[in-house]
Coordinates of C-alpha atoms in Angstrom, one line a residue:
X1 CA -2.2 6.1 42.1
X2 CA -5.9 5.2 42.7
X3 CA -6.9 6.4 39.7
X4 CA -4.0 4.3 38.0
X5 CA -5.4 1.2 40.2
X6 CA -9.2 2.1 39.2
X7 CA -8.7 2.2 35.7
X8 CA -6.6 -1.2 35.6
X9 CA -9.8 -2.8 36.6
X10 CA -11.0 -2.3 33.5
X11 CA -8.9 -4.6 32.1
X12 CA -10.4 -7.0 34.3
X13 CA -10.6 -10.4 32.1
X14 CA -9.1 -9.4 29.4
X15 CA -5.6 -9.3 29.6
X16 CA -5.2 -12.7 31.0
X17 CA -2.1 -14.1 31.2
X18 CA -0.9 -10.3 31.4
X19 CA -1.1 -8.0 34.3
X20 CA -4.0 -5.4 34.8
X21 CA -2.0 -1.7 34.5
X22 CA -3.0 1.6 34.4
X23 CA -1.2 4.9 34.2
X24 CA -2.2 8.8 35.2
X25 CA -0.1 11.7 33.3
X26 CA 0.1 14.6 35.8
X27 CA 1.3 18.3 34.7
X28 CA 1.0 21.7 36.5
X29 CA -1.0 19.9 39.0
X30 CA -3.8 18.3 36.6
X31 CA -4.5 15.2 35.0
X32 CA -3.8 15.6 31.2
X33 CA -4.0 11.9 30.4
X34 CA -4.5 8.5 31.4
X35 CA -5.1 4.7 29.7
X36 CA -5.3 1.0 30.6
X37 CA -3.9 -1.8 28.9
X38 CA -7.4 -3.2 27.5
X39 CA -6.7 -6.4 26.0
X40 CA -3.7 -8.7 25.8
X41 CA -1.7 -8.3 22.9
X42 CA -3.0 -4.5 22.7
X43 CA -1.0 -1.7 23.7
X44 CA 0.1 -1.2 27.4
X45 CA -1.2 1.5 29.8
X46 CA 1.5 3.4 29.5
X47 CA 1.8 3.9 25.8
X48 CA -2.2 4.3 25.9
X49 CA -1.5 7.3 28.2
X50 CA 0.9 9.1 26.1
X51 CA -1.0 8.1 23.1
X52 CA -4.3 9.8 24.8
X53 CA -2.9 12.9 25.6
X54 CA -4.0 15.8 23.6
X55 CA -1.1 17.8 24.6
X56 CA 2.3 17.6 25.4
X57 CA 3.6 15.0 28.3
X58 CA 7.0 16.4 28.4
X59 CA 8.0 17.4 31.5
X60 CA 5.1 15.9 33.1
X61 CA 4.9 13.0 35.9
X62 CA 3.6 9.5 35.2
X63 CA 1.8 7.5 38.0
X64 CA 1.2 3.5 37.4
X65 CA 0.5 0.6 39.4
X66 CA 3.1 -1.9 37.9
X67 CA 6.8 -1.0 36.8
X68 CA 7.2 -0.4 33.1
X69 CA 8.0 -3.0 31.0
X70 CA 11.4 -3.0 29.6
X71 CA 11.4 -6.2 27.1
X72 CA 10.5 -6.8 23.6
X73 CA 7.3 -9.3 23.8
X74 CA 3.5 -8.8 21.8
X75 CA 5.1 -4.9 22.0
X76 CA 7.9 -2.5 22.5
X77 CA 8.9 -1.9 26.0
X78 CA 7.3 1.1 28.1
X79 CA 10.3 2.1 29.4
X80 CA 11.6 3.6 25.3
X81 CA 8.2 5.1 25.3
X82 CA 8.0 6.9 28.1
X83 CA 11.8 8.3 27.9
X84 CA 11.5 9.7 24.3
X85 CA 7.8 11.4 25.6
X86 CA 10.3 13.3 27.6
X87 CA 8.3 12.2 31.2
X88 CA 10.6 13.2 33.8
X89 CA 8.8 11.5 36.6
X90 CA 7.4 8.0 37.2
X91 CA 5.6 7.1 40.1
X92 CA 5.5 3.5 40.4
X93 CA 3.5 1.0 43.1
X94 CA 4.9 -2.1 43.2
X95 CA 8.1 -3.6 41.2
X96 CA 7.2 -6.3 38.3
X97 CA 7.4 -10.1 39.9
X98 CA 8.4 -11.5 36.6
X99 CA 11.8 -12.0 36.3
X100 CA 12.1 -10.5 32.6
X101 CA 10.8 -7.7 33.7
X102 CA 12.0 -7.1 37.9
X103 CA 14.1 -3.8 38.6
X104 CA 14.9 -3.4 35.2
X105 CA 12.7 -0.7 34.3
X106 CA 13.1 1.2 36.6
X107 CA 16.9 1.2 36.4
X108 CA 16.8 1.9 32.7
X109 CA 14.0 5.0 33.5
X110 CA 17.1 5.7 36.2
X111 CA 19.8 5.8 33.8
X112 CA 18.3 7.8 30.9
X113 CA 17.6 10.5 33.7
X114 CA 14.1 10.1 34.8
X115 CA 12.8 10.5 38.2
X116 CA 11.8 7.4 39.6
X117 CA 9.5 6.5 43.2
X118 CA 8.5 3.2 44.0
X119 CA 6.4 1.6 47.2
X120 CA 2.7 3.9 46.7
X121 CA 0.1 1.9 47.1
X122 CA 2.3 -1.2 47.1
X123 CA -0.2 -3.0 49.4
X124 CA -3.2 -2.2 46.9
X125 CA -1.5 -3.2 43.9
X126 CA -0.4 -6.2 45.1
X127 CA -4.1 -7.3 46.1
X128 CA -5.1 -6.0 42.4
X129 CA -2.6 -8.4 40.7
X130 CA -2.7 -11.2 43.0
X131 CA -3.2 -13.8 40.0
X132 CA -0.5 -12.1 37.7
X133 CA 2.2 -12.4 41.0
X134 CA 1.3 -15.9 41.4
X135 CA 1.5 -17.0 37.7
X136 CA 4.8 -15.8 37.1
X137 CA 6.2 -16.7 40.5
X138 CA 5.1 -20.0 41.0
X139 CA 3.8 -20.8 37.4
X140 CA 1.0 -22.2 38.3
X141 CA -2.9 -21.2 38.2
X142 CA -4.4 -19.2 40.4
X143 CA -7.1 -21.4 42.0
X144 CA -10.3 -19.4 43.7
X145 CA -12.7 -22.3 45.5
X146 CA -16.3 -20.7 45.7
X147 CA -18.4 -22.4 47.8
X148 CA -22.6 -21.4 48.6
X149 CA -23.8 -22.7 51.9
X150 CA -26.3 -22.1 54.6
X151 CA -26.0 -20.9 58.0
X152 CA -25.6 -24.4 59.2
X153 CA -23.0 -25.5 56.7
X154 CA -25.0 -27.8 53.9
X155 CA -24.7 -26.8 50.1
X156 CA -27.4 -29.0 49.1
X157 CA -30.4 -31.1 51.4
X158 CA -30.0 -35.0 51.9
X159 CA -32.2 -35.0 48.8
X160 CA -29.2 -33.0 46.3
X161 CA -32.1 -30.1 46.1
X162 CA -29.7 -27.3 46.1
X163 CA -31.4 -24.2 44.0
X164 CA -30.8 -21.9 45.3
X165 CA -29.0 -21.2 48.5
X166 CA -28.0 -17.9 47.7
X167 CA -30.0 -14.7 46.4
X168 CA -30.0 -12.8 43.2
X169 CA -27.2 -10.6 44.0
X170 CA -24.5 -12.8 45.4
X171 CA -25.2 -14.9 42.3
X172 CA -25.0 -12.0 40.4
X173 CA -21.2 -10.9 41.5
X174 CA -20.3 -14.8 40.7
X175 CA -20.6 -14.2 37.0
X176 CA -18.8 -11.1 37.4
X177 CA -15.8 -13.3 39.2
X178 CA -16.3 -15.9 35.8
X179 CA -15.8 -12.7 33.5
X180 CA -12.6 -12.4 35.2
X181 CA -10.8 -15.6 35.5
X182 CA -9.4 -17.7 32.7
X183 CA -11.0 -20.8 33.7
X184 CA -13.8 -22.3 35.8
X185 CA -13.7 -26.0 37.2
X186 CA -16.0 -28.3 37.9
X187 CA -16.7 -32.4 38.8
X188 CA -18.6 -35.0 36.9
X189 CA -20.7 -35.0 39.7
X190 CA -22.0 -31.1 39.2
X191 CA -21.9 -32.3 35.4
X192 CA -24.1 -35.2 35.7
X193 CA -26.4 -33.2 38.7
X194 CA -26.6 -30.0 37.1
X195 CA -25.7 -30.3 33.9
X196 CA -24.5 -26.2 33.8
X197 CA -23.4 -24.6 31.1
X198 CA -20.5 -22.8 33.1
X199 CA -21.3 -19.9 31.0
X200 CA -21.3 -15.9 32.0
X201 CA -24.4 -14.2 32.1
X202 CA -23.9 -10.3 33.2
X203 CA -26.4 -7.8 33.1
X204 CA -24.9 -4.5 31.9
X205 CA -22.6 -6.1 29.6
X206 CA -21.7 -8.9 27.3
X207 CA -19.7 -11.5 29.4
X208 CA -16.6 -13.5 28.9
X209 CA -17.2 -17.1 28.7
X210 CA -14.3 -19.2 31.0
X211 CA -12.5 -22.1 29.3
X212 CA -14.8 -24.7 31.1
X213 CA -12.5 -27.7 32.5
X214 CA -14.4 -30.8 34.0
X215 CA -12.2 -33.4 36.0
X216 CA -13.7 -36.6 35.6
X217 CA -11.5 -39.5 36.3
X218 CA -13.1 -42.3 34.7
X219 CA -14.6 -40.4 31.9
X220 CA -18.1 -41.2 32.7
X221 CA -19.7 -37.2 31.5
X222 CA -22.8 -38.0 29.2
X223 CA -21.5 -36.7 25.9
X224 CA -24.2 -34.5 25.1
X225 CA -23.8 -32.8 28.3
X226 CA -24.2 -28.6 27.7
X227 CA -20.3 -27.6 28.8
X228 CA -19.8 -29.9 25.7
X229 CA -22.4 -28.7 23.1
X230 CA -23.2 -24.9 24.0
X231 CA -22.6 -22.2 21.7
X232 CA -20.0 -20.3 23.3
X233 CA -16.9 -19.7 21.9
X234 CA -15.1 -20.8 25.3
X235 CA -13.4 -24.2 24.5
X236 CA -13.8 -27.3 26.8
X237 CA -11.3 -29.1 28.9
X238 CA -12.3 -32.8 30.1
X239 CA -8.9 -33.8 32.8
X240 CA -9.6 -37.5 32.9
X241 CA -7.3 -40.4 32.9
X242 CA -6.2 -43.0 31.1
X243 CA -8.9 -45.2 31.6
X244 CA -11.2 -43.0 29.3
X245 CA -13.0 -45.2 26.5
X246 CA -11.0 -44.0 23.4
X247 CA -13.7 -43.9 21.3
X248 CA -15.5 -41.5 23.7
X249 CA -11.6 -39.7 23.9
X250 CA -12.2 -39.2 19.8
X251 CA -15.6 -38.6 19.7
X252 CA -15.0 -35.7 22.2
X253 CA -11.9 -34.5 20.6
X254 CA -13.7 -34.3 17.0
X255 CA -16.3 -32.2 19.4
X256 CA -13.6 -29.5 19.9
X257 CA -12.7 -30.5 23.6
X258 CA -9.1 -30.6 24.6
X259 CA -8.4 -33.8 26.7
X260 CA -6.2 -34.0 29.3
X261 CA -5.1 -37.1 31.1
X262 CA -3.0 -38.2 33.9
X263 CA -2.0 -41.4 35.2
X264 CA -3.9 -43.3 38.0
X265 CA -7.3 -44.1 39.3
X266 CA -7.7 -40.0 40.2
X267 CA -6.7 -37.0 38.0
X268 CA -3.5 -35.7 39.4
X269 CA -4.5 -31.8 40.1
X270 CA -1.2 -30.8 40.6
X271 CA 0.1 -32.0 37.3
X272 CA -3.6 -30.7 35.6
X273 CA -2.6 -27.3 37.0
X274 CA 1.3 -27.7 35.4
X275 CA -0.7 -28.3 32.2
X276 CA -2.9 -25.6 32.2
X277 CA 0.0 -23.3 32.7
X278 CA 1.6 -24.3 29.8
X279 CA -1.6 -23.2 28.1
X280 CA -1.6 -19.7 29.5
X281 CA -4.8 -20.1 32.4
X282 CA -3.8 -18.2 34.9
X283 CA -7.0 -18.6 37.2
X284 CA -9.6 -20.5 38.3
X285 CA -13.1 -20.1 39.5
X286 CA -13.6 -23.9 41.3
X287 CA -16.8 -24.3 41.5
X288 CA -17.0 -28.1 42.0
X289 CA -18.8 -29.4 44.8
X290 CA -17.6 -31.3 48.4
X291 CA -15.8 -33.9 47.0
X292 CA -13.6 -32.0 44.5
X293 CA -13.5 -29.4 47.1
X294 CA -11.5 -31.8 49.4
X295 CA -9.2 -33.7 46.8
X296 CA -8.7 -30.0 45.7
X297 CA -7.6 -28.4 48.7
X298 CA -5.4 -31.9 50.1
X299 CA -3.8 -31.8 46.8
X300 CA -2.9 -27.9 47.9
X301 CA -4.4 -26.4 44.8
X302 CA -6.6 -23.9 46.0
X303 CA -5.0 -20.4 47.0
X304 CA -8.0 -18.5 48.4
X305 CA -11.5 -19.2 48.9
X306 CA -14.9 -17.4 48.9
X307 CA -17.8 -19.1 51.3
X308 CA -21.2 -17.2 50.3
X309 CA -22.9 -18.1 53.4
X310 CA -26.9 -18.0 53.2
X311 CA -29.3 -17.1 56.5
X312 CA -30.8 -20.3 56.4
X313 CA -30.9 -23.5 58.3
X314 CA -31.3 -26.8 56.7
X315 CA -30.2 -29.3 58.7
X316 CA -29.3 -33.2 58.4
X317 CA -26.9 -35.0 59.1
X318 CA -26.8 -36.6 55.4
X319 CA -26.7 -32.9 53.8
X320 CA -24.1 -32.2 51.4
X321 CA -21.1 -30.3 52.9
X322 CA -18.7 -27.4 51.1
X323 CA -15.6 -29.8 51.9
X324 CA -16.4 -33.7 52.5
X325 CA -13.9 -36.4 52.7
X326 CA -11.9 -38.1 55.2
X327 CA -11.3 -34.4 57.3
X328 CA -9.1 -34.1 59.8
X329 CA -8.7 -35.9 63.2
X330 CA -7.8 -32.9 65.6
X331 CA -9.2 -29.2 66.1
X332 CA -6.2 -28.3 66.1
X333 CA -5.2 -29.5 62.8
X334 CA -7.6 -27.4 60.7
X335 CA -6.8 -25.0 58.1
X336 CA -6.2 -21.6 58.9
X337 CA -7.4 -18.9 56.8
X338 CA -5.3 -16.0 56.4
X339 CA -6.0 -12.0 55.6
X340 CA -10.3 -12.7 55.9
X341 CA -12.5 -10.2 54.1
X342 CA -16.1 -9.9 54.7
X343 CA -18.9 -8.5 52.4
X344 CA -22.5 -8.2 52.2
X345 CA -24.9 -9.2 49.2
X346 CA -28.4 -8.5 50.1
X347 CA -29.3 -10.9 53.0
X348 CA -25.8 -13.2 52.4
X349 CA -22.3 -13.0 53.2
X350 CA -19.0 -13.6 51.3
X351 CA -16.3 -14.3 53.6
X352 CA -12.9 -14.4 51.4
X353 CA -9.3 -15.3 52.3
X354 CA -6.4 -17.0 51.4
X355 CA -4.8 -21.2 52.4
X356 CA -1.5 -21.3 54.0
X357 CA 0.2 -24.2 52.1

């Protein structure tokens, strides 16, 4: 099963909306095959496992980290596969969240005579799929805030200078997290400031560009801004409202960017996030700065959180913060994060966890 949960991650922004799977074939003690699904659309981990095998799976056992699929969507169910490959075992994780798909494998593995065990690795699998679970349970995006700050809590000096807080590795693994997600978000401020081009840049590898969404209320994003005029193939999201200028609206939609808008003086995250689920983004990198940070988190967006935390001291009072704001009035009123991870990247820290809502 660790081998099933290793080579899932291969999938790793690519099979987005889908799950990341992958499947072991055991026989006579050995390993005799094994796949992944690699792209959505493409053929599950299961079928690439019996496809892969160069001899016969018949009799053999079948370990994978999600239950088999047993509905008719971009391709046949697993579960018709793997019973006429004459696998008489199937060792499963974790049962599949969606409710097309939940117990119904396994019962049809069950009643066409297969072996079936389910709970190894449940914990692990779970942590592997943590976006899938939460897109088809609460159909919604899963929203990652990633924050960069120094020992002493400022993400930028009282002047905006804020390049760069963290060093060349932690930087490094935050275009590995863009290759994975659907989406990365960001503010007109970091638009205006920065002017990024929200793109990935990996080293070993050719990267996945996100679908780059900027929230900007009152439409005020210079329209030659790069997330608007860069050549990646990754399209553009502006989230305003409906106080845009409509000839900057159609001279941005004739651009290729997809304009979404909500009613009031603010965009409306919560009804942003109903809209990008309609449009199959099942994550996000949020990589605004204090102010989205706070509207993002009190609009109870934001799921878990990753604070790169720099060994330096800045100081002043008139720094830039992670999270700015009103805040709260009471100690004990602050947010609790749950289930905390720590890693190291050269001389920083990533500190990782997940909001109570």
């Amino acid at each position: 099963m660790k081998r099933a949960i290793e080579l899932a991650k291969k999938g790793w922004g690519r099979t987005n909306p889908n799950p990341l799977v992958g499947a072991v074939i055991v026989k006579d003690g050995k390993i005799i095959s094994e796949g992944f699904h690699e792209v959505v659309g493409g053929s599950h981990a299961e079928v690439c496992a019996i496809n892969n095998a160069d001899t016969s799976v018949a009799g053999s056992t079948m370990y994978v980290n999600l239950e088999p699929c047993s509905h008719y969507g971009r391709t046949p169910p697993c579960v018709k596969a793997i019973i006429e490959a004459g696998i008489k075992k199937v060792v499963v994780a974790m049962i599949d969240p969606n409710p097309k798909v939940s117990g119904k494998g396994v019962n049809i593995l069950k009643e066409a005579g297969v072996e079936v065990e389910v709970g190894v690795m449940e914990k692990e699998a779970k942590a592997l799929n943590e976006i899938f679970i939460n897109y088809v349970v609460n159909k919604k995006p899963f929203v990652i805030m990633k924050t960069a700050m120094t020992l002493d809590g400022k993400i930028a000096t009282f002047t905006g200078s804020s390049k760069w807080i963290t060093g060349t590795e932690a930087r490094r693994y935050v275009h590995i997290i863009r290759d994975r997600v659907s989406a990365i978000m960001v503010g007109s401020n970091t638009v205006i400031k920065d002017n990024p081009f929200l793109t990935t840049r990996l080293e070993n590898k050719e990267g996945k560009d996100p679908v780059r969404i900027i929230v900007d209320g009152k439409g005020i994003v210079p329209e030659d801004s790069n997330v608007f005029n860069s050549s990646s193939k990754a399209p553009a999201i502006l989230a305003t409202t409906l106080s845009i200028d409509k000839d900057k609206e159609k001279r941005l939609t004739e651009k290729g960017v997809k304009i979404i808008k909500t009613e009031g003086e603010h965009v409306d995250l919560k009804l942003l996030m109903d809209e990008l689920y309609k449009i199959n983004i099942d994550s996000i990198l949020l990589e605004g700065g204090g102010t989205l940070n706070s509207y993002a988190i009190s609009s109870k967006i934001v799921d878990k959180v990753m604070f790169f935390i720099a060994p330096k001291i800045v100081g002043g009072k008139n720094a830039v913060t992670p999270v700015e704001g009103c805040g709260i009035d009471k100690m004990e009123d602050a947010l609790e994060i749950k289930n905390v991870s720590v890693k190291e990247f050269g001389n920083d820290i990533l500190i990782e966890g997940y909001l109570e809502k």
